[in-house]
Amino acid sequence: ADMFANEEGGPEPDWVITEREQFSDFRDLNKDGKMDKEEIRHWILPQDYDHALAEARHLVYESDVDKDQKLTKEEVLDNWNMFVGSQATNYGEDLTRNHDEL
């Protein structure tokens, strides 16, 4: 109700319709109308999804200004806040260590 109060007979916003479809098509695997422990685990930690690789690709995509698939020291420094807030850099801790590749 904090995000959407369904009024009697009123139309649902597009995002609610999309979320319902996502739930029925991908989240509620056993089609019982609710998510059990295994379905929640699959949703939060899907086995076919590499979180570290996805985060690394995101950091390169967002920071690689010249789109050469390589990050320069300047590109990293220009986007330091993204790297410091990333799990891929252990929330910035790895940036304080001596790295030749940086």
PDB file of C-alpha atoms in Angstrom:
ATOM      1  CA  ALA A   1       0.000   0.000   0.000  1.00  0.00           C
ATOM      2  CA  ASP A   2       3.005   2.319   0.415  1.00  0.00           C
ATOM      3  CA  MET A   3       3.834   2.090  -3.278  1.00  0.00           C
ATOM      4  CA  PHE A   4       0.406   1.446  -4.802  1.00  0.00           C
ATOM      5  CA  ALA A   5      -3.038   1.523  -3.222  1.00  0.00           C
ATOM      6  CA  ASN A   6      -5.371  -0.551  -5.370  1.00  0.00           C
ATOM      7  CA  GLU A   7      -8.591   1.428  -5.599  1.00  0.00           C
ATOM      8  CA  GLU A   8     -11.800  -0.458  -6.350  1.00  0.00           C
ATOM      9  CA  GLY A   9     -12.184  -0.660 -10.122  1.00  0.00           C
ATOM     10  CA  GLY A  10      -9.185   1.589 -10.794  1.00  0.00           C
ATOM     11  CA  PRO A  11      -6.547   0.678 -13.348  1.00  0.00           C
ATOM     12  CA  GLU A  12      -3.227  -0.775 -12.239  1.00  0.00           C
ATOM     13  CA  PRO A  13      -0.072   1.139 -13.234  1.00  0.00           C
ATOM     14  CA  ASP A  14       2.127  -0.484 -15.887  1.00  0.00           C
ATOM     15  CA  TRP A  15       4.857  -1.281 -13.341  1.00  0.00           C
ATOM     16  CA  VAL A  16       2.393  -3.273 -11.221  1.00  0.00           C
ATOM     17  CA  ILE A  17       1.280  -5.269 -14.258  1.00  0.00           C
ATOM     18  CA  THR A  18       4.934  -5.927 -15.149  1.00  0.00           C
ATOM     19  CA  GLU A  19       5.717  -7.049 -11.592  1.00  0.00           C
ATOM     20  CA  ARG A  20       2.728  -9.411 -11.584  1.00  0.00           C
ATOM     21  CA  GLU A  21       3.941 -10.939 -14.859  1.00  0.00           C
ATOM     22  CA  GLN A  22       7.493 -11.276 -13.505  1.00  0.00           C
ATOM     23  CA  PHE A  23       6.137 -12.994 -10.415  1.00  0.00           C
ATOM     24  CA  SER A  24       3.942 -15.462 -12.275  1.00  0.00           C
ATOM     25  CA  ASP A  25       6.424 -16.175 -15.096  1.00  0.00           C
ATOM     26  CA  PHE A  26       9.755 -16.245 -13.246  1.00  0.00           C
ATOM     27  CA  ARG A  27       9.425 -16.066  -9.444  1.00  0.00           C
ATOM     28  CA  ASP A  28       6.552 -18.414  -8.526  1.00  0.00           C
ATOM     29  CA  LEU A  29       8.195 -21.553  -9.915  1.00  0.00           C
ATOM     30  CA  ASN A  30       5.714 -24.008  -8.394  1.00  0.00           C
ATOM     31  CA  LYS A  31       2.720 -21.779  -9.303  1.00  0.00           C
ATOM     32  CA  ASP A  32       1.180 -21.776  -5.814  1.00  0.00           C
ATOM     33  CA  GLY A  33       0.696 -17.995  -5.716  1.00  0.00           C
ATOM     34  CA  LYS A  34       3.431 -17.302  -3.165  1.00  0.00           C
ATOM     35  CA  MET A  35       7.195 -17.562  -2.896  1.00  0.00           C
ATOM     36  CA  ASP A  36       8.663 -20.247  -0.696  1.00  0.00           C
ATOM     37  CA  LYS A  37      12.210 -20.372   0.681  1.00  0.00           C
ATOM     38  CA  GLU A  38      13.690 -22.049  -2.422  1.00  0.00           C
ATOM     39  CA  GLU A  39      12.009 -19.604  -4.804  1.00  0.00           C
ATOM     40  CA  ILE A  40      13.351 -16.659  -2.787  1.00  0.00           C
ATOM     41  CA  ARG A  41      16.842 -18.203  -2.789  1.00  0.00           C
ATOM     42  CA  HIS A  42      16.668 -18.668  -6.580  1.00  0.00           C
ATOM     43  CA  TRP A  43      15.504 -15.057  -7.005  1.00  0.00           C
ATOM     44  CA  ILE A  44      18.184 -13.505  -4.786  1.00  0.00           C
ATOM     45  CA  LEU A  45      21.068 -15.818  -5.719  1.00  0.00           C
ATOM     46  CA  PRO A  46      20.351 -17.318  -9.140  1.00  0.00           C
ATOM     47  CA  GLN A  47      22.788 -20.104  -9.943  1.00  0.00           C
ATOM     48  CA  ASP A  48      23.201 -19.081 -13.569  1.00  0.00           C
ATOM     49  CA  TYR A  49      24.186 -15.469 -12.774  1.00  0.00           C
ATOM     50  CA  ASP A  50      27.730 -14.352 -11.970  1.00  0.00           C
ATOM     51  CA  HIS A  51      27.379 -11.299  -9.716  1.00  0.00           C
ATOM     52  CA  ALA A  52      31.094 -10.441  -9.751  1.00  0.00           C
ATOM     53  CA  LEU A  53      31.267 -10.544 -13.548  1.00  0.00           C
ATOM     54  CA  ALA A  54      28.102  -8.465 -13.854  1.00  0.00           C
ATOM     55  CA  GLU A  55      29.466  -5.847 -11.429  1.00  0.00           C
ATOM     56  CA  ALA A  56      32.832  -5.723 -13.217  1.00  0.00           C
ATOM     57  CA  ARG A  57      31.114  -5.252 -16.585  1.00  0.00           C
ATOM     58  CA  HIS A  58      28.953  -2.514 -15.088  1.00  0.00           C
ATOM     59  CA  LEU A  59      31.985  -0.662 -13.715  1.00  0.00           C
ATOM     60  CA  VAL A  60      33.827  -0.863 -17.044  1.00  0.00           C
ATOM     61  CA  TYR A  61      30.741   0.156 -19.040  1.00  0.00           C
ATOM     62  CA  GLU A  62      30.012   3.172 -16.845  1.00  0.00           C
ATOM     63  CA  SER A  63      33.628   4.335 -16.519  1.00  0.00           C
ATOM     64  CA  ASP A  64      35.137   3.557 -19.938  1.00  0.00           C
ATOM     65  CA  VAL A  65      34.695   6.986 -21.555  1.00  0.00           C
ATOM     66  CA  ASP A  66      36.472   6.143 -24.827  1.00  0.00           C
ATOM     67  CA  LYS A  67      34.762   2.707 -24.997  1.00  0.00           C
ATOM     68  CA  ASP A  68      38.005   0.805 -25.653  1.00  0.00           C
ATOM     69  CA  GLN A  69      37.125  -1.871 -23.039  1.00  0.00           C
ATOM     70  CA  LYS A  70      40.114  -0.767 -20.948  1.00  0.00           C
ATOM     71  CA  LEU A  71      40.164   1.563 -17.986  1.00  0.00           C
ATOM     72  CA  THR A  72      42.849   4.182 -17.646  1.00  0.00           C
ATOM     73  CA  LYS A  73      43.908   5.558 -14.306  1.00  0.00           C
ATOM     74  CA  GLU A  74      42.095   8.784 -15.203  1.00  0.00           C
ATOM     75  CA  GLU A  75      38.851   6.956 -16.004  1.00  0.00           C
ATOM     76  CA  VAL A  76      38.973   5.182 -12.649  1.00  0.00           C
ATOM     77  CA  LEU A  77      39.779   8.396 -10.775  1.00  0.00           C
ATOM     78  CA  ASP A  78      37.039  10.310 -12.597  1.00  0.00           C
ATOM     79  CA  ASN A  79      34.559   7.677 -11.402  1.00  0.00           C
ATOM     80  CA  TRP A  80      36.072   6.948  -7.999  1.00  0.00           C
ATOM     81  CA  ASN A  81      32.709   7.148  -6.223  1.00  0.00           C
ATOM     82  CA  MET A  82      31.361   4.268  -8.304  1.00  0.00           C
ATOM     83  CA  PHE A  83      34.378   2.105  -7.503  1.00  0.00           C
ATOM     84  CA  VAL A  84      34.398   2.960  -3.806  1.00  0.00           C
ATOM     85  CA  GLY A  85      30.739   1.945  -3.558  1.00  0.00           C
ATOM     86  CA  SER A  86      31.210  -1.323  -5.440  1.00  0.00           C
ATOM     87  CA  GLN A  87      31.370  -4.838  -4.040  1.00  0.00           C
ATOM     88  CA  ALA A  88      33.864  -5.626  -6.819  1.00  0.00           C
ATOM     89  CA  THR A  89      36.435  -3.444  -5.067  1.00  0.00           C
ATOM     90  CA  ASN A  90      35.409  -4.598  -1.606  1.00  0.00           C
ATOM     91  CA  TYR A  91      33.774  -1.188  -1.112  1.00  0.00           C
ATOM     92  CA  GLY A  92      36.959   0.657  -2.029  1.00  0.00           C
ATOM     93  CA  GLU A  93      39.349  -1.317   0.161  1.00  0.00           C
ATOM     94  CA  ASP A  94      41.084  -2.937  -2.831  1.00  0.00           C
ATOM     95  CA  LEU A  95      41.752   0.506  -4.350  1.00  0.00           C
ATOM     96  CA  THR A  96      44.109   1.418  -1.513  1.00  0.00           C
ATOM     97  CA  ARG A  97      46.414  -1.513  -2.264  1.00  0.00           C
ATOM     98  CA  ASN A  98      49.264  -1.280  -4.771  1.00  0.00           C
ATOM     99  CA  HIS A  99      48.020  -2.587  -8.134  1.00  0.00           C
ATOM    100  CA  ASP A 100      50.147  -2.532 -11.275  1.00  0.00           C
ATOM    101  CA  GLU A 101      47.048  -2.872 -13.479  1.00  0.00           C
ATOM    102  CA  LEU A 102      45.691   0.438 -12.197  1.00  0.00           C
TER     103      LEU A 102
END
